[in-house]
Short mmCIF file of C-alpha atoms and ligand atoms in Angstrom, two decimals:
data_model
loop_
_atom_site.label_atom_id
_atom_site.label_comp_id
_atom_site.label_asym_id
_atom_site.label_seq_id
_atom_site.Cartn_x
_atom_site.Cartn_y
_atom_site.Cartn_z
CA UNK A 18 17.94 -4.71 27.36
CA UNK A 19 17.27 -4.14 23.61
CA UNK A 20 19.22 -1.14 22.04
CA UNK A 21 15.96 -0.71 19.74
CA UNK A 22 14.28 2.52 19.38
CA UNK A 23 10.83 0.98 21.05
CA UNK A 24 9.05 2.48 17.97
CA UNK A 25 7.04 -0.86 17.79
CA UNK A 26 5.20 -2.91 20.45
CA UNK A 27 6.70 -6.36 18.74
CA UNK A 28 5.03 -9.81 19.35
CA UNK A 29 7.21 -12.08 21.04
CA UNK A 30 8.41 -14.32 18.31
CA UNK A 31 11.24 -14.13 15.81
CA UNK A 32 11.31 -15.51 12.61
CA UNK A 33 14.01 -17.21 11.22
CA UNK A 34 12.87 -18.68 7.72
CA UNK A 35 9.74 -19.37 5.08
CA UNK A 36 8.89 -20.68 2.15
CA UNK A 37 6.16 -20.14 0.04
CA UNK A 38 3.28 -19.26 2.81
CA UNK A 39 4.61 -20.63 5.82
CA UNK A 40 7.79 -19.07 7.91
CA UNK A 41 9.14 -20.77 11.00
CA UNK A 42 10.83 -19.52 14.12
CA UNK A 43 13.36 -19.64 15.68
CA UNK A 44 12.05 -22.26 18.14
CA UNK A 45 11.17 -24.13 15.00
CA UNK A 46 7.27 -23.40 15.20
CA UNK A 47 5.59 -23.04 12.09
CA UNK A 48 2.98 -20.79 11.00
CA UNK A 49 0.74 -19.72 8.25
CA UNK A 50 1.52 -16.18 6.93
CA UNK A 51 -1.65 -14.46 6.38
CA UNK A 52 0.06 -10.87 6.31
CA UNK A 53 2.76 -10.86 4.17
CA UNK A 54 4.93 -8.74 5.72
CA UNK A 55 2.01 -5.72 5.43
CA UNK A 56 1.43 -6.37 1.75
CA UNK A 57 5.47 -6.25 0.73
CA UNK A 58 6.24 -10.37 0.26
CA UNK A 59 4.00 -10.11 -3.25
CA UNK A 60 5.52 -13.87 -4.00
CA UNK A 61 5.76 -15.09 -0.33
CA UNK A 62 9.02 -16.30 0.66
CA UNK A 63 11.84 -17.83 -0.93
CA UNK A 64 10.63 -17.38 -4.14
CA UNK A 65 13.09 -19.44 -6.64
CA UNK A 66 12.75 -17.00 -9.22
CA UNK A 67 13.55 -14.00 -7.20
CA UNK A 68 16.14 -15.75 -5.12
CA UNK A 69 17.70 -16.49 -8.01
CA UNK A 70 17.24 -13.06 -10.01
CA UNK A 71 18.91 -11.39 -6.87
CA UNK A 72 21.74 -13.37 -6.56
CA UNK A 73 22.83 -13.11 -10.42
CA UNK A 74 22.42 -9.23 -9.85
CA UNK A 75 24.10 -9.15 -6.56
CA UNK A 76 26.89 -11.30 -8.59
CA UNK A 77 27.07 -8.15 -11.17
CA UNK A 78 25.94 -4.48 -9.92
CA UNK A 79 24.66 -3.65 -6.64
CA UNK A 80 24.73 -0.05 -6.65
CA UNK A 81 26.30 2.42 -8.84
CA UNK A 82 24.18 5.99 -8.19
CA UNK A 83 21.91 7.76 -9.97
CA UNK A 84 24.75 10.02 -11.44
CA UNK A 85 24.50 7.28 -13.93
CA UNK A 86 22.52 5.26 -16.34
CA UNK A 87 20.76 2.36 -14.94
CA UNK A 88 19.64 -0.47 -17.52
CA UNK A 89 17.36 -2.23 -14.78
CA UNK A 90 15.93 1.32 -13.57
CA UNK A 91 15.35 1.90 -17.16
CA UNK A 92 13.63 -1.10 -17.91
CA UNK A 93 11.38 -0.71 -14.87
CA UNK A 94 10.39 2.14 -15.46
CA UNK A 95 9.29 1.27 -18.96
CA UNK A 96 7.03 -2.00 -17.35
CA UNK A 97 5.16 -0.28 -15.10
CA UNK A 98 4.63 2.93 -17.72
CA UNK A 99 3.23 0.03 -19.97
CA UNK A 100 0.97 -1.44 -16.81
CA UNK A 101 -0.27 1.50 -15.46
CA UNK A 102 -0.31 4.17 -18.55
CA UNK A 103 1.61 6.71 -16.29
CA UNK A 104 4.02 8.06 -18.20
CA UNK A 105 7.46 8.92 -15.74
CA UNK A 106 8.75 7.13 -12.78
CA UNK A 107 11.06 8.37 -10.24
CA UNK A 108 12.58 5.32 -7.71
CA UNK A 109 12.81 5.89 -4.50
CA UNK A 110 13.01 3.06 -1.56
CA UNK A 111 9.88 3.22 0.95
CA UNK A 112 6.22 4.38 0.61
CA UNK A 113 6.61 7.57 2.37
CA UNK A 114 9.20 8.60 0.30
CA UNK A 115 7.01 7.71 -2.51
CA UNK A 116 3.91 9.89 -0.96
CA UNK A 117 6.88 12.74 -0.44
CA UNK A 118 8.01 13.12 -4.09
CA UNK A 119 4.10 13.73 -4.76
CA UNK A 120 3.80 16.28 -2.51
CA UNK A 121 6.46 17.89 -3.51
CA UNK A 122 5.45 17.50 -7.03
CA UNK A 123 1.63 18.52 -6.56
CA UNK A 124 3.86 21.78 -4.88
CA UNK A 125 6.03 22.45 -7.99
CA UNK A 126 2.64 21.90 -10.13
CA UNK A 127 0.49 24.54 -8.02
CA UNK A 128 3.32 27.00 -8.29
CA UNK A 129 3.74 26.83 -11.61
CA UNK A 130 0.32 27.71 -11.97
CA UNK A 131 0.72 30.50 -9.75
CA UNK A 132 -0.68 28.89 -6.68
CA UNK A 133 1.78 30.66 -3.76
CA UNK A 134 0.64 28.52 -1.10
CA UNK A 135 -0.58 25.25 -3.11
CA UNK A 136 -3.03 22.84 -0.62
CA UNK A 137 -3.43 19.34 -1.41
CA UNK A 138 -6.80 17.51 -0.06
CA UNK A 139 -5.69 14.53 1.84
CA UNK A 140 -8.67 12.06 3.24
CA UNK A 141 -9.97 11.13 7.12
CA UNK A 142 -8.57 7.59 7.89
CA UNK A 143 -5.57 7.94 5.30
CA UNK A 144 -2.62 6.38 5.93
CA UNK A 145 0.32 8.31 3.89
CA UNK A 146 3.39 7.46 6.01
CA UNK A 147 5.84 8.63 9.00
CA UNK A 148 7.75 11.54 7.57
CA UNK A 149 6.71 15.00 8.25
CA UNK A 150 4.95 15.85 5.32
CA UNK A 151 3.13 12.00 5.07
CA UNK A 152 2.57 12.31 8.57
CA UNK A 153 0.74 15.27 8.44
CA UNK A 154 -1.55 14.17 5.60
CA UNK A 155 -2.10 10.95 7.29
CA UNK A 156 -5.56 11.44 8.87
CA UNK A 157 -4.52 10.03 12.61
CA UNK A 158 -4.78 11.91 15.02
CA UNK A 159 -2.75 9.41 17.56
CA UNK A 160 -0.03 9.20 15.28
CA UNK A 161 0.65 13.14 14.53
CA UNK A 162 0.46 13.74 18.51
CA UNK A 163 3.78 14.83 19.65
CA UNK A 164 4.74 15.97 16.45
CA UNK A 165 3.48 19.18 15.82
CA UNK A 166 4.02 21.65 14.14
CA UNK A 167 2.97 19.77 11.54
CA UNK A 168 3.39 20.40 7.44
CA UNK A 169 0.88 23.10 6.25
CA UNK A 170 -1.00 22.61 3.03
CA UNK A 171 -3.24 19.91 3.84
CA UNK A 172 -7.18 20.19 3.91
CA UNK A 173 -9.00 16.39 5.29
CA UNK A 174 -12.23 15.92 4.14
CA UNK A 175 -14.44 12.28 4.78
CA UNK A 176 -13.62 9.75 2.48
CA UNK A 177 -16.39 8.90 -0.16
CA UNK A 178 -17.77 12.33 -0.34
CA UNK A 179 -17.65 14.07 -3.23
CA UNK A 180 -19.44 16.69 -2.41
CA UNK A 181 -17.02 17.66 0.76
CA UNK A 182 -14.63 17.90 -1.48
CA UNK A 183 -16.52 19.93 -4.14
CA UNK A 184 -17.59 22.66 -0.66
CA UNK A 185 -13.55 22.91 -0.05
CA UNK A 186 -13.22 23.72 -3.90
CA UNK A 187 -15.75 26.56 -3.53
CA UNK A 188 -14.01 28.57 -1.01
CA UNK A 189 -9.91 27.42 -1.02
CA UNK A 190 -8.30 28.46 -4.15
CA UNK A 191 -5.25 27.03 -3.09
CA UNK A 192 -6.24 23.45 -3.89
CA UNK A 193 -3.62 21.75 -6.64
CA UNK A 194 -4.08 18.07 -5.51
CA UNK A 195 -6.20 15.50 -4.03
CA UNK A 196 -4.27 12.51 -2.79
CA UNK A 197 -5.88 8.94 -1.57
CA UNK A 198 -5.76 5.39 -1.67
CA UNK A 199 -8.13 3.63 -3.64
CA UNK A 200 -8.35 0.79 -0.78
CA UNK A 201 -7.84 2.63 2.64
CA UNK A 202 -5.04 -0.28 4.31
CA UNK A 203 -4.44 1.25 7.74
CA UNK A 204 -7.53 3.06 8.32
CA UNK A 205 -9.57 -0.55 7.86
CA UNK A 206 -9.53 -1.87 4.30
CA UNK A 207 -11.80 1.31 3.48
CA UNK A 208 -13.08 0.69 -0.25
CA UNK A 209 -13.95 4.12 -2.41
CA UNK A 210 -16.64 3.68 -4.34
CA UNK A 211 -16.07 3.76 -8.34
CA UNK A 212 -19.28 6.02 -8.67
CA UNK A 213 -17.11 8.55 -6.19
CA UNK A 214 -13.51 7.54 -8.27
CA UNK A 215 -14.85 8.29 -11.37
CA UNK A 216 -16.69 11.96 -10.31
CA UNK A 217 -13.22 12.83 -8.49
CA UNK A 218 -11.07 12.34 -11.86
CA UNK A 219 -13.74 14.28 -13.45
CA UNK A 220 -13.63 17.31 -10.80
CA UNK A 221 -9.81 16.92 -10.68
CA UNK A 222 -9.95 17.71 -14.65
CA UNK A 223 -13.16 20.45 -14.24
CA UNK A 224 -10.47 22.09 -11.71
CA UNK A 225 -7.08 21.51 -13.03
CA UNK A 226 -6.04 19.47 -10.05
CA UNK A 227 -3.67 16.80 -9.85
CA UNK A 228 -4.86 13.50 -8.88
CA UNK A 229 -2.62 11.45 -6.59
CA UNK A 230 -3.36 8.34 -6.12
CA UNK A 231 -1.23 6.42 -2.62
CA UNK A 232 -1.32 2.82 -4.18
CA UNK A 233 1.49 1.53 -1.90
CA UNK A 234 -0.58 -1.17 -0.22
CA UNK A 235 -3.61 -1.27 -2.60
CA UNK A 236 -1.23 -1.47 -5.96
CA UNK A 237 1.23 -4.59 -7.08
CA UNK A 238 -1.86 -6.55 -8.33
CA UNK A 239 -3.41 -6.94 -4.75
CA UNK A 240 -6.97 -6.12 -5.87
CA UNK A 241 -7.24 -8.19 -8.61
CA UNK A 242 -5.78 -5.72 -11.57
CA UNK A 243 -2.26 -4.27 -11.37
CA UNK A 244 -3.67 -1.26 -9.53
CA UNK A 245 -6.83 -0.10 -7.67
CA UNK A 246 -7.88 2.85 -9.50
CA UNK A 247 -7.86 0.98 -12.44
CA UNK A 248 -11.01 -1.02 -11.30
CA UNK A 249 -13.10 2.36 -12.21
CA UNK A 250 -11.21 2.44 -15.27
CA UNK A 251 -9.66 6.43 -13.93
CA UNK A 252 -6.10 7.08 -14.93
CA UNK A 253 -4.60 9.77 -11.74
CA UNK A 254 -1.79 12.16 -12.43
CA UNK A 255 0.30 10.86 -9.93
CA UNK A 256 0.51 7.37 -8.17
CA UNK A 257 3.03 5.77 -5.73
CA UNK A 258 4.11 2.32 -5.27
CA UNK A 259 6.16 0.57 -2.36
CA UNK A 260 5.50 -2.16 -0.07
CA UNK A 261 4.78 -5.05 -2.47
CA UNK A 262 7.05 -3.82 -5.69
CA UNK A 263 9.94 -5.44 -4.67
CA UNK A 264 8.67 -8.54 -2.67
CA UNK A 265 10.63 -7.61 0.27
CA UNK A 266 13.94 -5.53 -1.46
CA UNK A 267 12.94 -2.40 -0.35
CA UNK A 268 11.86 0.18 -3.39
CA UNK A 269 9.53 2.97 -4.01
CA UNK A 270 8.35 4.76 -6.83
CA UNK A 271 6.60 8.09 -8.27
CA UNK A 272 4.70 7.82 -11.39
CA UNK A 273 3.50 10.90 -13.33
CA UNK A 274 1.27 11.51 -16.26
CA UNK A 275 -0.41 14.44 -17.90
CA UNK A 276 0.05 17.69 -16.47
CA UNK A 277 1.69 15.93 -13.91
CA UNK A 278 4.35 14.17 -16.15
CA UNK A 279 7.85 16.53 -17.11
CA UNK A 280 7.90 18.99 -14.54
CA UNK A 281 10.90 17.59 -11.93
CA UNK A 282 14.17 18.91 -13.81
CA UNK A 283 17.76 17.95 -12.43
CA UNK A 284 18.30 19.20 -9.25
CA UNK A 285 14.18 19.38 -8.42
CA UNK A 286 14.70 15.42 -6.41
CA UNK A 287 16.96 13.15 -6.10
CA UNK A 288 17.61 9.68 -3.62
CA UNK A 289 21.04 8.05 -3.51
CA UNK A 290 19.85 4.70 -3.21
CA UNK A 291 16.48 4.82 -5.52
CA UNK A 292 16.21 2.46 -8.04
CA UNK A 293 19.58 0.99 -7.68
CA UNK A 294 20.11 -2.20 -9.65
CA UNK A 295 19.46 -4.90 -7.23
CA UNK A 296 15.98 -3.39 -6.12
CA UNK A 297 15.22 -2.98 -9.57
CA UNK A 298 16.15 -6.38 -10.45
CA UNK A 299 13.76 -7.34 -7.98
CA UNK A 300 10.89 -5.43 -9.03
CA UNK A 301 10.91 -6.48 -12.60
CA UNK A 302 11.24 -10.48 -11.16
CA UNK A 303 8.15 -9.46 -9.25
CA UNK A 304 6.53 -8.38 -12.37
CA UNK A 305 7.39 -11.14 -14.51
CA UNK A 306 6.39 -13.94 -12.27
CA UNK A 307 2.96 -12.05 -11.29
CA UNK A 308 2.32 -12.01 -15.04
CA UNK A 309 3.63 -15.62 -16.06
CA UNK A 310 2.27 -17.36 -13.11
CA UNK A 311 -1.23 -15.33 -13.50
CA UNK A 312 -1.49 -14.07 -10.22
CA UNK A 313 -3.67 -11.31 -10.92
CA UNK A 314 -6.41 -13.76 -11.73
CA UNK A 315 -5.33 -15.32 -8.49
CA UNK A 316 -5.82 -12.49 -6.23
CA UNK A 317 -8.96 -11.92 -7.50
CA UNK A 318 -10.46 -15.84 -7.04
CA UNK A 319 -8.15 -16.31 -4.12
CA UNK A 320 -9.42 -13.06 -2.36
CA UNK A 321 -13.21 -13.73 -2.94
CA UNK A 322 -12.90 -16.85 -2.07
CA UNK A 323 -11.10 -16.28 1.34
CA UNK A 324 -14.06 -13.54 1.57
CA UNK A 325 -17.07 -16.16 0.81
CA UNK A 326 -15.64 -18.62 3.15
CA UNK A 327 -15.34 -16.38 6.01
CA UNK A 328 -18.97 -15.41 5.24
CA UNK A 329 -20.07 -18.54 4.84
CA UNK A 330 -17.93 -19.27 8.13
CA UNK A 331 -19.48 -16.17 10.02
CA UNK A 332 -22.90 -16.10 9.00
CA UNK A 333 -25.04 -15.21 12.18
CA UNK A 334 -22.15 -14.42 14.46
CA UNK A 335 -23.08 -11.60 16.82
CA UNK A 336 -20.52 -9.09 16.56
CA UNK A 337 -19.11 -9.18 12.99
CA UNK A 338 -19.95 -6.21 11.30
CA UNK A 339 -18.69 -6.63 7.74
CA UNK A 340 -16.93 -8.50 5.64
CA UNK A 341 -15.33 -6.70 2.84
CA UNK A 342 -12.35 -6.25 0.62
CA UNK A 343 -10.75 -6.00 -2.99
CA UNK A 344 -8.88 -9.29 -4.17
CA UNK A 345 -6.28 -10.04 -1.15
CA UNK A 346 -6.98 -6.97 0.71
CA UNK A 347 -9.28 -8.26 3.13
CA UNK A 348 -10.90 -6.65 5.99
CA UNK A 349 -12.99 -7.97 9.02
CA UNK A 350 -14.64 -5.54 10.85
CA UNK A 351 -15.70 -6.92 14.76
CA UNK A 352 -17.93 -4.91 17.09
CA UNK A 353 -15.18 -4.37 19.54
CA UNK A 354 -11.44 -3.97 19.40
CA UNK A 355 -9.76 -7.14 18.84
CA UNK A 356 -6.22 -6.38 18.55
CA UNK A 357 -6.05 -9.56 20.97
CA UNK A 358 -6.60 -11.85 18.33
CA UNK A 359 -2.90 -11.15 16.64
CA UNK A 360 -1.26 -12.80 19.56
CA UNK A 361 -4.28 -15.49 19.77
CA UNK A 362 -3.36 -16.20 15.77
CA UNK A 363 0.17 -16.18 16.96
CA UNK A 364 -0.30 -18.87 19.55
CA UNK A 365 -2.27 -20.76 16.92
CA UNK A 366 0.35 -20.52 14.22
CA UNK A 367 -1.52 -17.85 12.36
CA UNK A 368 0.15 -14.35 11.12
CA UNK A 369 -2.96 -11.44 10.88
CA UNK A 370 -3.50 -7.79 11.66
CA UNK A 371 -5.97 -5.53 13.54
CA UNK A 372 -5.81 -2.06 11.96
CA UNK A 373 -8.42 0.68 13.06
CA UNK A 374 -9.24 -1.43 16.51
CA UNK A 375 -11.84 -3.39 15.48
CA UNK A 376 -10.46 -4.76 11.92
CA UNK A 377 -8.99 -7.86 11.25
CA UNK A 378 -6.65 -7.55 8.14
CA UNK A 379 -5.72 -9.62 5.98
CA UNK A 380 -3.03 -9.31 3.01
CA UNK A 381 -1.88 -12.94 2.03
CA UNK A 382 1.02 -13.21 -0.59
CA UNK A 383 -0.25 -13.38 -4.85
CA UNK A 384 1.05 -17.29 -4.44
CA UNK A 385 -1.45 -18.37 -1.80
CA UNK A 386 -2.97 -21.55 -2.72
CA UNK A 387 -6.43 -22.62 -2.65
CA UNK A 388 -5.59 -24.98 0.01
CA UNK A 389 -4.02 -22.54 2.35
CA UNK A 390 -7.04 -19.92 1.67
CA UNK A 391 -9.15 -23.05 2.96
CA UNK A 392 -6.71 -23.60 5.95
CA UNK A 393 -6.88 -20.22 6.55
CA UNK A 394 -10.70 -19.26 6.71
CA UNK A 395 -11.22 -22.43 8.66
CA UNK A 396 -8.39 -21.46 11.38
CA UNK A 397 -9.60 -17.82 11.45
CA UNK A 398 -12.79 -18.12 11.69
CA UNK A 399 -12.60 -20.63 14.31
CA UNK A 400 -10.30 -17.87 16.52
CA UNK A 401 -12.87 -14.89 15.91
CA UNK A 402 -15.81 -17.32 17.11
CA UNK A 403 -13.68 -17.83 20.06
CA UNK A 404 -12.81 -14.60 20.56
CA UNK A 405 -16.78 -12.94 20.62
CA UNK A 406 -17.83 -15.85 22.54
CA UNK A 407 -15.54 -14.94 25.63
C1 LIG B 90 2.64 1.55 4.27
C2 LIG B 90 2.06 2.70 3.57
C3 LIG B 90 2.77 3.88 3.37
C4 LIG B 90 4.14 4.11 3.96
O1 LIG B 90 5.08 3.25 3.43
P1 LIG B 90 6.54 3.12 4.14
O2 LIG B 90 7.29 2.23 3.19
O3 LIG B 90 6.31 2.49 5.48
O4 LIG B 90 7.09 4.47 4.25
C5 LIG B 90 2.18 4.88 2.62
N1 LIG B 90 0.95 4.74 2.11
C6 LIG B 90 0.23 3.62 2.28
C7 LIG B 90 -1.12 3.51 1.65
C8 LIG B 90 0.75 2.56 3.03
O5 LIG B 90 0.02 1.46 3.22
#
């Protein structure tokens, strides 16, 4: 019997290695990897330039705590203040810890404007993380269940909806913060619209609000630019990153601009292992070879053309709904729950998701080739014909 917290309902296969795309188990089956560890392998696997970065760091500094000055964090920081036009970063090692150092600094904001009980407006279908506060501005019901009492201070309107959000603004006075992800990952590859971007960065400024944008999947150049909310041209207040900054070293961070930007003092937050050296050293590999291999270009022509062929591939199908997505965050939408099809893809050497019951998901590493987004819209397309016809 496993000694494993049964926290996930795991598929009955263990890998053992990959390279590039593929990863192989430990029966020595091969398979194509379509999912990228949910959107954190942003080079795939066994990346030589990131194997190699992370051995010459391991070979110097692992860790040293944030009681003192670190070159890489440094450096970091100043790359993705030049990317992104935030204009502070604080590390920490996971998206929810990410999402929590926003809260907390929406919190610190609201008070200092003499907002006792500061509210933040958090979106239906949101995915925000596991930890209390995340948790509780994660619009799921399933997943708060159990869990109550949950974290006050969080008011859900629908996603897309301005005016929802400008009715909540007429009677809470409390409100300091709206927080959302450009792409919606968990809740179905959920796109907000750049008409509804742009008019919330303009109500966030009409109100004094902070605007927190949850880039954890959506961000690391999966759309197509470095980060989502930069396809409606909208700079937020606050932004997180995780999943894909460190291609698989896990690291987090909080950026903050504007009003937003010099309010934490010492003492206000802190992590012992943020932004050490080696998951620094990681990131800024990550960075480099996105931007010297041009893989934001990539995700963009690899992503619509992974969407085209599955259109192409799906045209007429009774019982796909839509086919939709932002560079290599690709949704599927069926008619019908389908979680089935992960183990089907399993059996057929293919690594995908079902999020939200009835969407395949798809989040292929910046490095997939044209050849494997072929392979892949072929194999696919071939398992969800399958799969309605039964
Ligand atoms: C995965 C995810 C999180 C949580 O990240 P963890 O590293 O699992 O804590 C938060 N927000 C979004 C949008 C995510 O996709």
């Amino acid at each position: 019997m496993s000694h494993l917290m049964q926290t996930y309902a795991r598929l009955p296969v263990t890998f053992s290695h990959g390279e590039g795309n593929r990863v192989t188990d430990i029966n020595g089956k091969t398979y194509l990897d379509a999912l990228s560890g949910i959107a954190v392998n942003t080079l795939g696997h066994k990346h030589p330039a990131l194997v190699k970065a992370i051995a010459e760091q391991a070979g110097r500094l692992l860790h040293v705590s944030n009681l003192y000055g670190i070159r890489e964090q440094e450096h970091l920081a100043d790359r993705l203040c030049a990317l992104s036009g935030m204009s502070e970063v604080f590390f920490c090692n996971s998206g929810c810890e990410a999402n929590e150092a926003a809260i907390k600094l929406a919190r610190f904001y609201g008070h200092r404007q003499g907002v006792d009980n500061p509210a933040i407006i958090v979106m239906e279908k949101a995915f925000h993380g596991r930890t209390l506060a995340t948790l509780s501005a994660t619009g799921n019901r399933k997943a708060q269940a159990g869990f109550e009492p949950l974290v006050a201070g969080f008011v859900r309107v629908p996603y897309n909806d301005l005016d929802a959000i400008r009715a909540v603004a007429e009677h809470n006075h409390n409100v300091v913060a709206v927080m959302l992800e450009m792409v919606q990952g968990e809740g179905g590859i959920n796109i907000a619209s750049l008409e509804f971007q742009r008019g919330l960065r303009q109500l966030c400024d009409d109100k004094g609000w902070l605007l927190i944008c949850d880039e954890v999947q959506c961000g690391m150049a999966r759309t197509g630019k470095w980060f989502g909310f930069q396809h409606a041209g909208v700079l937020p207040d606050v932004m997180t990153l995780a999943k894909g900054l460190g291609s698989g070293v896990p690291i987090g961070a909080c950026l903050a601009a504007g009003k937003a930007a010099g309010l934490f003092g010492p003492g206000n937050h802190g992590s012992t292992f943020g932004g050490n050296p080696l998951a620094c050293t990681a990131a800024l590999t990550t960075l480099s070879t996105i931007e010297q291999d041009g893989l934001l270009a990539r995700a963009e022509t690899v992503g619509a053309a992974i969407r085209q062929g599955l259109a192409e591939a799906l045209a007429g199908v009774a019982g796909v709904v839509d086919i939709r997505g932002q560079g290599l965050m690709i949704g599927i939408e069926l008619d019908r729950p389908c979680g089935e099809l992960v183990t089907r893809g399993l059996d057929a050497g293919l690594l995908i998701n079902v999020t939200a019951d009835k969407v395949v998901r798809l989040l292929p590493a910046l490095v997939f080739s044209d050849a494997e987004a072929k392979e892949l819209v072929e194999r696919l397309a071939a398992l969800i014909r399958a799969f309605l016809a039964a």
